[in-house]
C-alpha cells in the first residue's frame, strides 16, 4: 500500500515565525488533504490539494504530484496554530479511503 | 449546510458490552468512511460504505466489528463485546464522490472500563 511520511515529527516555534511541513508519499495519488487536529481532538480541513498550489490566509500548500510530495507553509504563526498537522492521501476508486501520515506536532510559544 | 454529525461524542462501556456509534454524513454525500485513532497515533482506515453497500472493509477487525449504512438513517459502527484495547477516538468522514474531499465529524471517544 501507499506509504506516507511526514517531517518533522515535532516542531516548536516562537509566535510570529514561519514554518514548512513536508509530506512524502510512495505512489501516485488522486486525493491529498492536509488537516489540523486541534488540542480538543477535532480534525479541521485545511486543504484538498492533489496537485498545484492553494492559499488560505496565513496558510498555503503545494503538491508536486510527479515528485510525490506536498508542502504546507504556515506564516506568522500564532498560538492557536498549535496542534498536530496530518497529511493524508488516497488512491481513489474502490480505494477511496485516506492513508494518514503520523503527523507533525506543532507547538507555538507566546 | 450542517457538517458531519456523530453521536454520542463520548461513550463509556464496560468490558463485554456493546458500543454503537452513529454518523450522519453531510447533505448530498453518499460515501461514508470510518477511521480509528488510538492514543498518540494517526488515524487508521476501518471501512468505506456507500448507501446500503460495504465497498471496502479491509481495515476492519475480523471479529466483533461491523458497519452499516442503511437507505434511511445514519451509518452505524457496532462493536460487540468491547475490550480495553477498543478504547480510542472513532471518526466518521463523508464525501460526495469516491475520491473527493473528505469531511470529518467531531469523533466519538470510546472508553472501555
PDB file of N, CA, C and O in Angstrom, chain B residues 18-83:
ATOM      1  N   UNK B  18     -21.747  -3.793  24.438  1.00  0.00           N
ATOM      2  CA  UNK B  18     -21.756  -3.402  23.034  1.00  0.00           C
ATOM      3  C   UNK B  18     -21.680  -1.882  22.925  1.00  0.00           C
ATOM      4  O   UNK B  18     -22.218  -1.158  23.764  1.00  0.00           O
ATOM      5  N   UNK B  19     -20.991  -1.413  21.888  1.00  0.00           N
ATOM      6  CA  UNK B  19     -20.923   0.023  21.604  1.00  0.00           C
ATOM      7  C   UNK B  19     -21.506   0.278  20.220  1.00  0.00           C
ATOM      8  O   UNK B  19     -21.192  -0.445  19.269  1.00  0.00           O
ATOM      9  N   UNK B  20     -22.374   1.273  20.133  1.00  0.00           N
ATOM     10  CA  UNK B  20     -22.961   1.681  18.841  1.00  0.00           C
ATOM     11  C   UNK B  20     -22.631   3.140  18.593  1.00  0.00           C
ATOM     12  O   UNK B  20     -23.012   4.002  19.379  1.00  0.00           O
ATOM     13  N   UNK B  21     -21.951   3.400  17.483  1.00  0.00           N
ATOM     14  CA  UNK B  21     -21.533   4.748  17.138  1.00  0.00           C
ATOM     15  C   UNK B  21     -22.284   5.158  15.878  1.00  0.00           C
ATOM     16  O   UNK B  21     -22.378   4.366  14.926  1.00  0.00           O
ATOM     17  N   UNK B  22     -22.804   6.377  15.883  1.00  0.00           N
ATOM     18  CA  UNK B  22     -23.625   6.839  14.775  1.00  0.00           C
ATOM     19  C   UNK B  22     -22.966   7.983  14.009  1.00  0.00           C
ATOM     20  O   UNK B  22     -22.296   8.813  14.608  1.00  0.00           O
ATOM     21  N   UNK B  23     -23.226   8.011  12.714  1.00  0.00           N
ATOM     22  CA  UNK B  23     -22.650   9.053  11.861  1.00  0.00           C
ATOM     23  C   UNK B  23     -23.681   9.481  10.821  1.00  0.00           C
ATOM     24  O   UNK B  23     -24.166   8.643  10.061  1.00  0.00           O
ATOM     25  N   UNK B  24     -23.977  10.765  10.788  1.00  0.00           N
ATOM     26  CA  UNK B  24     -24.834  11.319   9.745  1.00  0.00           C
ATOM     27  C   UNK B  24     -23.955  12.134   8.805  1.00  0.00           C
ATOM     28  O   UNK B  24     -23.353  13.135   9.226  1.00  0.00           O
ATOM     29  N   UNK B  25     -23.856  11.733   7.531  1.00  0.00           N
ATOM     30  CA  UNK B  25     -22.981  12.450   6.596  1.00  0.00           C
ATOM     31  C   UNK B  25     -23.543  13.819   6.252  1.00  0.00           C
ATOM     32  O   UNK B  25     -24.695  14.141   6.559  1.00  0.00           O
ATOM     33  N   UNK B  26     -22.710  14.605   5.592  1.00  0.00           N
ATOM     34  CA  UNK B  26     -23.172  15.899   5.099  1.00  0.00           C
ATOM     35  C   UNK B  26     -24.263  15.678   4.056  1.00  0.00           C
ATOM     36  O   UNK B  26     -24.261  14.659   3.353  1.00  0.00           O
ATOM     37  N   UNK B  27     -25.138  16.635   3.927  1.00  0.00           N
ATOM     38  CA  UNK B  27     -26.224  16.539   2.963  1.00  0.00           C
ATOM     39  C   UNK B  27     -25.645  16.390   1.564  1.00  0.00           C
ATOM     40  O   UNK B  27     -24.731  17.120   1.159  1.00  0.00           O
ATOM     41  N   UNK B  28     -26.169  15.408   0.824  1.00  0.00           N
ATOM     42  CA  UNK B  28     -25.686  15.194  -0.542  1.00  0.00           C
ATOM     43  C   UNK B  28     -24.498  14.256  -0.642  1.00  0.00           C
ATOM     44  O   UNK B  28     -24.064  13.928  -1.747  1.00  0.00           O
ATOM     45  N   UNK B  29     -23.948  13.830   0.492  1.00  0.00           N
ATOM     46  CA  UNK B  29     -22.814  12.909   0.480  1.00  0.00           C
ATOM     47  C   UNK B  29     -23.318  11.476   0.662  1.00  0.00           C
ATOM     48  O   UNK B  29     -24.006  11.186   1.630  1.00  0.00           O
ATOM     49  N   UNK B  30     -22.906  10.597  -0.252  1.00  0.00           N
ATOM     50  CA  UNK B  30     -23.341   9.206  -0.143  1.00  0.00           C
ATOM     51  C   UNK B  30     -22.195   8.263   0.192  1.00  0.00           C
ATOM     52  O   UNK B  30     -22.391   7.060   0.277  1.00  0.00           O
ATOM     53  N   UNK B  31     -20.990   8.820   0.350  1.00  0.00           N
ATOM     54  CA  UNK B  31     -19.807   8.000   0.661  1.00  0.00           C
ATOM     55  C   UNK B  31     -19.418   8.279   2.111  1.00  0.00           C
ATOM     56  O   UNK B  31     -19.222   9.434   2.496  1.00  0.00           O
ATOM     57  N   UNK B  32     -19.321   7.210   2.895  1.00  0.00           N
ATOM     58  CA  UNK B  32     -19.013   7.330   4.316  1.00  0.00           C
ATOM     59  C   UNK B  32     -17.815   6.461   4.649  1.00  0.00           C
ATOM     60  O   UNK B  32     -17.701   5.318   4.191  1.00  0.00           O
ATOM     61  N   UNK B  33     -16.924   6.997   5.464  1.00  0.00           N
ATOM     62  CA  UNK B  33     -15.707   6.302   5.879  1.00  0.00           C
ATOM     63  C   UNK B  33     -15.601   6.353   7.399  1.00  0.00           C
ATOM     64  O   UNK B  33     -15.904   7.378   8.013  1.00  0.00           O
ATOM     65  N   UNK B  34     -15.149   5.248   7.979  1.00  0.00           N
ATOM     66  CA  UNK B  34     -14.874   5.226   9.419  1.00  0.00           C
ATOM     67  C   UNK B  34     -13.371   5.036   9.628  1.00  0.00           C
ATOM     68  O   UNK B  34     -12.734   4.210   8.953  1.00  0.00           O
ATOM     69  N   UNK B  35     -12.835   5.816  10.581  1.00  0.00           N
ATOM     70  CA  UNK B  35     -11.422   5.737  10.934  1.00  0.00           C
ATOM     71  C   UNK B  35     -11.314   5.617  12.452  1.00  0.00           C
ATOM     72  O   UNK B  35     -12.179   6.090  13.195  1.00  0.00           O
ATOM     73  N   UNK B  36     -10.205   5.024  12.899  1.00  0.00           N
ATOM     74  CA  UNK B  36      -9.959   4.904  14.334  1.00  0.00           C
ATOM     75  C   UNK B  36      -8.619   5.559  14.649  1.00  0.00           C
ATOM     76  O   UNK B  36      -7.633   5.378  13.900  1.00  0.00           O
ATOM     77  N   UNK B  37      -8.587   6.294  15.770  1.00  0.00           N
ATOM     78  CA  UNK B  37      -7.343   6.919  16.214  1.00  0.00           C
ATOM     79  C   UNK B  37      -7.049   6.439  17.629  1.00  0.00           C
ATOM     80  O   UNK B  37      -7.752   6.790  18.584  1.00  0.00           O
ATOM     81  N   UNK B  38      -6.006   5.621  17.754  1.00  0.00           N
ATOM     82  CA  UNK B  38      -5.551   5.200  19.073  1.00  0.00           C
ATOM     83  C   UNK B  38      -4.750   6.337  19.697  1.00  0.00           C
ATOM     84  O   UNK B  38      -4.230   7.202  18.978  1.00  0.00           O
ATOM     85  N   UNK B  39      -4.628   6.350  21.035  1.00  0.00           N
ATOM     86  CA  UNK B  39      -3.915   7.440  21.706  1.00  0.00           C
ATOM     87  C   UNK B  39      -2.526   7.664  21.129  1.00  0.00           C
ATOM     88  O   UNK B  39      -1.776   6.708  20.906  1.00  0.00           O
ATOM     89  N   UNK B  40      -2.212   8.925  20.859  1.00  0.00           N
ATOM     90  CA  UNK B  40      -0.887   9.334  20.366  1.00  0.00           C
ATOM     91  C   UNK B  40      -0.543   8.738  18.994  1.00  0.00           C
ATOM     92  O   UNK B  40       0.620   8.603  18.652  1.00  0.00           O
ATOM     93  N   UNK B  41      -1.548   8.366  18.231  1.00  0.00           N
ATOM     94  CA  UNK B  41      -1.289   7.813  16.896  1.00  0.00           C
ATOM     95  C   UNK B  41      -2.100   8.549  15.839  1.00  0.00           C
ATOM     96  O   UNK B  41      -2.977   9.338  16.144  1.00  0.00           O
ATOM     97  N   UNK B  42      -1.777   8.261  14.588  1.00  0.00           N
ATOM     98  CA  UNK B  42      -2.550   8.823  13.482  1.00  0.00           C
ATOM     99  C   UNK B  42      -3.827   8.029  13.271  1.00  0.00           C
ATOM    100  O   UNK B  42      -4.109   7.066  13.964  1.00  0.00           O
ATOM    101  N   UNK B  43      -4.609   8.455  12.300  1.00  0.00           N
ATOM    102  CA  UNK B  43      -5.866   7.795  12.008  1.00  0.00           C
ATOM    103  C   UNK B  43      -5.650   6.608  11.088  1.00  0.00           C
ATOM    104  O   UNK B  43      -4.853   6.678  10.140  1.00  0.00           O
ATOM    105  N   UNK B  44      -6.388   5.528  11.357  1.00  0.00           N
ATOM    106  CA  UNK B  44      -6.318   4.326  10.529  1.00  0.00           C
ATOM    107  C   UNK B  44      -7.697   4.045   9.949  1.00  0.00           C
ATOM    108  O   UNK B  44      -8.700   4.041  10.672  1.00  0.00           O
ATOM    109  N   UNK B  45      -7.721   3.775   8.656  1.00  0.00           N
ATOM    110  CA  UNK B  45      -8.951   3.456   7.958  1.00  0.00           C
ATOM    111  C   UNK B  45      -9.548   2.157   8.472  1.00  0.00           C
ATOM    112  O   UNK B  45      -8.824   1.189   8.739  1.00  0.00           O
ATOM    113  N   UNK B  46     -10.884   2.133   8.612  1.00  0.00           N
ATOM    114  CA  UNK B  46     -11.553   0.901   9.007  1.00  0.00           C
ATOM    115  C   UNK B  46     -12.452   0.375   7.881  1.00  0.00           C
ATOM    116  O   UNK B  46     -12.280  -0.747   7.423  1.00  0.00           O
ATOM    117  N   UNK B  47     -13.423   1.211   7.445  1.00  0.00           N
ATOM    118  CA  UNK B  47     -14.411   0.715   6.491  1.00  0.00           C
ATOM    119  C   UNK B  47     -14.945   1.876   5.673  1.00  0.00           C
ATOM    120  O   UNK B  47     -15.012   3.016   6.136  1.00  0.00           O
ATOM    121  N   UNK B  48     -15.315   1.545   4.425  1.00  0.00           N
ATOM    122  CA  UNK B  48     -15.844   2.520   3.465  1.00  0.00           C
ATOM    123  C   UNK B  48     -17.190   1.986   2.991  1.00  0.00           C
ATOM    124  O   UNK B  48     -17.290   0.855   2.515  1.00  0.00           O
ATOM    125  N   UNK B  49     -18.233   2.825   3.126  1.00  0.00           N
ATOM    126  CA  UNK B  49     -19.574   2.409   2.750  1.00  0.00           C
ATOM    127  C   UNK B  49     -20.212   3.425   1.817  1.00  0.00           C
ATOM    128  O   UNK B  49     -19.934   4.622   1.901  1.00  0.00           O
ATOM    129  N   UNK B  50     -21.051   2.909   0.950  1.00  0.00           N
ATOM    130  CA  UNK B  50     -21.935   3.735   0.178  1.00  0.00           C
ATOM    131  C   UNK B  50     -23.325   3.213   0.485  1.00  0.00           C
ATOM    132  O   UNK B  50     -23.469   2.049   0.848  1.00  0.00           O
ATOM    133  N   UNK B  51     -24.339   4.023   0.255  1.00  0.00           N
ATOM    134  CA  UNK B  51     -25.688   3.654   0.712  1.00  0.00           C
ATOM    135  C   UNK B  51     -25.984   2.160   0.512  1.00  0.00           C
ATOM    136  O   UNK B  51     -25.951   1.651  -0.614  1.00  0.00           O
ATOM    137  N   UNK B  52     -26.232   1.466   1.620  1.00  0.00           N
ATOM    138  CA  UNK B  52     -26.628   0.058   1.666  1.00  0.00           C
ATOM    139  C   UNK B  52     -25.526  -0.901   1.241  1.00  0.00           C
ATOM    140  O   UNK B  52     -25.760  -2.113   1.204  1.00  0.00           O
ATOM    141  N   UNK B  53     -24.346  -0.401   0.927  1.00  0.00           N
ATOM    142  CA  UNK B  53     -23.262  -1.296   0.487  1.00  0.00           C
ATOM    143  C   UNK B  53     -21.966  -1.032   1.232  1.00  0.00           C
ATOM    144  O   UNK B  53     -21.619   0.114   1.501  1.00  0.00           O
ATOM    145  N   UNK B  54     -21.270  -2.112   1.572  1.00  0.00           N
ATOM    146  CA  UNK B  54     -19.909  -2.003   2.088  1.00  0.00           C
ATOM    147  C   UNK B  54     -18.972  -2.123   0.897  1.00  0.00           C
ATOM    148  O   UNK B  54     -18.972  -3.137   0.193  1.00  0.00           O
ATOM    149  N   UNK B  55     -18.203  -1.069   0.645  1.00  0.00           N
ATOM    150  CA  UNK B  55     -17.305  -1.056  -0.513  1.00  0.00           C
ATOM    151  C   UNK B  55     -15.949  -1.657  -0.158  1.00  0.00           C
ATOM    152  O   UNK B  55     -15.366  -2.408  -0.937  1.00  0.00           O
ATOM    153  N   UNK B  56     -15.447  -1.327   1.023  1.00  0.00           N
ATOM    154  CA  UNK B  56     -14.110  -1.777   1.424  1.00  0.00           C
ATOM    155  C   UNK B  56     -14.085  -1.878   2.936  1.00  0.00           C
ATOM    156  O   UNK B  56     -14.301  -0.871   3.612  1.00  0.00           O
ATOM    157  N   UNK B  57     -13.868  -3.063   3.468  1.00  0.00           N
ATOM    158  CA  UNK B  57     -13.769  -3.239   4.922  1.00  0.00           C
ATOM    159  C   UNK B  57     -12.418  -3.821   5.302  1.00  0.00           C
ATOM    160  O   UNK B  57     -12.283  -4.483   6.329  1.00  0.00           O
ATOM    161  N   UNK B  58     -11.417  -3.539   4.492  1.00  0.00           N
ATOM    162  CA  UNK B  58     -10.098  -4.137   4.699  1.00  0.00           C
ATOM    163  C   UNK B  58      -9.427  -3.694   5.996  1.00  0.00           C
ATOM    164  O   UNK B  58      -8.528  -4.359   6.483  1.00  0.00           O
ATOM    165  N   UNK B  59      -9.857  -2.573   6.560  1.00  0.00           N
ATOM    166  CA  UNK B  59      -9.249  -2.092   7.793  1.00  0.00           C
ATOM    167  C   UNK B  59     -10.013  -2.468   9.048  1.00  0.00           C
ATOM    168  O   UNK B  59      -9.629  -2.096  10.161  1.00  0.00           O
ATOM    169  N   UNK B  60     -11.051  -3.210   8.879  1.00  0.00           N
ATOM    170  CA  UNK B  60     -11.919  -3.570   9.998  1.00  0.00           C
ATOM    171  C   UNK B  60     -11.433  -4.869  10.635  1.00  0.00           C
ATOM    172  O   UNK B  60     -11.177  -5.843   9.916  1.00  0.00           O
ATOM    173  N   UNK B  61     -11.323  -4.940  11.952  1.00  0.00           N
ATOM    174  CA  UNK B  61     -11.007  -6.223  12.600  1.00  0.00           C
ATOM    175  C   UNK B  61     -12.048  -7.265  12.203  1.00  0.00           C
ATOM    176  O   UNK B  61     -13.233  -6.959  12.028  1.00  0.00           O
ATOM    177  N   UNK B  62     -11.592  -8.503  12.059  1.00  0.00           N
ATOM    178  CA  UNK B  62     -12.468  -9.550  11.511  1.00  0.00           C
ATOM    179  C   UNK B  62     -13.588  -9.919  12.474  1.00  0.00           C
ATOM    180  O   UNK B  62     -14.672 -10.338  12.045  1.00  0.00           O
ATOM    181  N   UNK B  63     -13.361  -9.776  13.747  1.00  0.00           N
ATOM    182  CA  UNK B  63     -14.358 -10.178  14.728  1.00  0.00           C
ATOM    183  C   UNK B  63     -14.836  -8.977  15.525  1.00  0.00           C
ATOM    184  O   UNK B  63     -14.116  -8.005  15.716  1.00  0.00           O
ATOM    185  N   UNK B  64     -16.044  -9.009  15.950  1.00  0.00           N
ATOM    186  CA  UNK B  64     -16.708  -8.081  16.879  1.00  0.00           C
ATOM    187  C   UNK B  64     -17.088  -6.749  16.249  1.00  0.00           C
ATOM    188  O   UNK B  64     -17.891  -6.024  16.820  1.00  0.00           O
ATOM    189  N   UNK B  65     -16.517  -6.394  15.111  1.00  0.00           N
ATOM    190  CA  UNK B  65     -16.801  -5.094  14.494  1.00  0.00           C
ATOM    191  C   UNK B  65     -17.693  -5.285  13.268  1.00  0.00           C
ATOM    192  O   UNK B  65     -17.475  -6.199  12.472  1.00  0.00           O
ATOM    193  N   UNK B  66     -18.666  -4.401  13.115  1.00  0.00           N
ATOM    194  CA  UNK B  66     -19.497  -4.404  11.920  1.00  0.00           C
ATOM    195  C   UNK B  66     -19.945  -2.976  11.640  1.00  0.00           C
ATOM    196  O   UNK B  66     -19.944  -2.119  12.527  1.00  0.00           O
ATOM    197  N   UNK B  67     -20.307  -2.722  10.384  1.00  0.00           N
ATOM    198  CA  UNK B  67     -20.754  -1.387   9.995  1.00  0.00           C
ATOM    199  C   UNK B  67     -21.876  -1.511   8.987  1.00  0.00           C
ATOM    200  O   UNK B  67     -21.949  -2.487   8.234  1.00  0.00           O
ATOM    201  N   UNK B  68     -22.738  -0.504   8.993  1.00  0.00           N
ATOM    202  CA  UNK B  68     -23.828  -0.463   8.023  1.00  0.00           C
ATOM    203  C   UNK B  68     -24.144   0.987   7.691  1.00  0.00           C
ATOM    204  O   UNK B  68     -23.869   1.897   8.462  1.00  0.00           O
ATOM    205  N   UNK B  69     -24.759   1.162   6.532  1.00  0.00           N
ATOM    206  CA  UNK B  69     -25.206   2.486   6.094  1.00  0.00           C
ATOM    207  C   UNK B  69     -26.525   2.261   5.371  1.00  0.00           C
ATOM    208  O   UNK B  69     -26.570   2.069   4.161  1.00  0.00           O
ATOM    209  N   UNK B  70     -27.616   2.223   6.137  1.00  0.00           N
ATOM    210  CA  UNK B  70     -28.915   1.872   5.549  1.00  0.00           C
ATOM    211  C   UNK B  70     -29.435   2.962   4.611  1.00  0.00           C
ATOM    212  O   UNK B  70     -28.947   4.104   4.621  1.00  0.00           O
ATOM    213  N   UNK B  71     -30.447   2.585   3.855  1.00  0.00           N
ATOM    214  CA  UNK B  71     -31.045   3.528   2.910  1.00  0.00           C
ATOM    215  C   UNK B  71     -31.548   4.784   3.634  1.00  0.00           C
ATOM    216  O   UNK B  71     -31.433   5.905   3.126  1.00  0.00           O
ATOM    217  N   UNK B  72     -32.134   4.575   4.782  1.00  0.00           N
ATOM    218  CA  UNK B  72     -32.612   5.692   5.601  1.00  0.00           C
ATOM    219  C   UNK B  72     -31.863   5.684   6.919  1.00  0.00           C
ATOM    220  O   UNK B  72     -31.672   4.635   7.515  1.00  0.00           O
ATOM    221  N   UNK B  73     -31.448   6.854   7.376  1.00  0.00           N
ATOM    222  CA  UNK B  73     -30.823   6.933   8.682  1.00  0.00           C
ATOM    223  C   UNK B  73     -29.316   6.982   8.611  1.00  0.00           C
ATOM    224  O   UNK B  73     -28.701   6.917   7.543  1.00  0.00           O
ATOM    225  N   UNK B  74     -28.693   7.103   9.796  1.00  0.00           N
ATOM    226  CA  UNK B  74     -27.242   7.276   9.841  1.00  0.00           C
ATOM    227  C   UNK B  74     -26.480   5.980   9.596  1.00  0.00           C
ATOM    228  O   UNK B  74     -27.045   4.882   9.630  1.00  0.00           O
ATOM    229  N   UNK B  75     -25.189   6.122   9.378  1.00  0.00           N
ATOM    230  CA  UNK B  75     -24.303   4.974   9.355  1.00  0.00           C
ATOM    231  C   UNK B  75     -24.018   4.569  10.806  1.00  0.00           C
ATOM    232  O   UNK B  75     -23.920   5.424  11.697  1.00  0.00           O
ATOM    233  N   UNK B  76     -23.906   3.270  11.027  1.00  0.00           N
ATOM    234  CA  UNK B  76     -23.665   2.739  12.373  1.00  0.00           C
ATOM    235  C   UNK B  76     -22.392   1.905  12.359  1.00  0.00           C
ATOM    236  O   UNK B  76     -22.219   1.046  11.480  1.00  0.00           O
ATOM    237  N   UNK B  77     -21.521   2.178  13.325  1.00  0.00           N
ATOM    238  CA  UNK B  77     -20.378   1.296  13.585  1.00  0.00           C
ATOM    239  C   UNK B  77     -20.683   0.590  14.900  1.00  0.00           C
ATOM    240  O   UNK B  77     -20.925   1.241  15.921  1.00  0.00           O
ATOM    241  N   UNK B  78     -20.677  -0.727  14.857  1.00  0.00           N
ATOM    242  CA  UNK B  78     -21.065  -1.519  16.015  1.00  0.00           C
ATOM    243  C   UNK B  78     -19.874  -2.353  16.487  1.00  0.00           C
ATOM    244  O   UNK B  78     -19.227  -3.021  15.674  1.00  0.00           O
ATOM    245  N   UNK B  79     -19.613  -2.277  17.765  1.00  0.00           N
ATOM    246  CA  UNK B  79     -18.535  -3.071  18.356  1.00  0.00           C
ATOM    247  C   UNK B  79     -19.146  -3.944  19.441  1.00  0.00           C
ATOM    248  O   UNK B  79     -19.694  -3.450  20.432  1.00  0.00           O
ATOM    249  N   UNK B  80     -19.080  -5.246  19.234  1.00  0.00           N
ATOM    250  CA  UNK B  80     -19.634  -6.171  20.215  1.00  0.00           C
ATOM    251  C   UNK B  80     -18.555  -6.599  21.201  1.00  0.00           C
ATOM    252  O   UNK B  80     -17.369  -6.663  20.868  1.00  0.00           O
ATOM    253  N   UNK B  81     -18.994  -6.903  22.421  1.00  0.00           N
ATOM    254  CA  UNK B  81     -18.097  -7.446  23.460  1.00  0.00           C
ATOM    255  C   UNK B  81     -16.799  -6.640  23.545  1.00  0.00           C
ATOM    256  O   UNK B  81     -15.704  -7.174  23.359  1.00  0.00           O
ATOM    257  N   UNK B  82     -16.936  -5.355  23.824  1.00  0.00           N
ATOM    258  CA  UNK B  82     -15.778  -4.461  23.805  1.00  0.00           C
ATOM    259  C   UNK B  82     -14.709  -4.912  24.796  1.00  0.00           C
ATOM    260  O   UNK B  82     -15.005  -5.488  25.851  1.00  0.00           O
ATOM    261  N   UNK B  83     -13.461  -4.623  24.415  1.00  0.00           N
ATOM    262  CA  UNK B  83     -12.301  -4.880  25.276  1.00  0.00           C
ATOM    263  C   UNK B  83     -11.563  -3.557  25.461  1.00  0.00           C
ATOM    264  O   UNK B  83     -11.808  -2.595  24.730  1.00  0.00           O
TER     265      UNK B  83
END
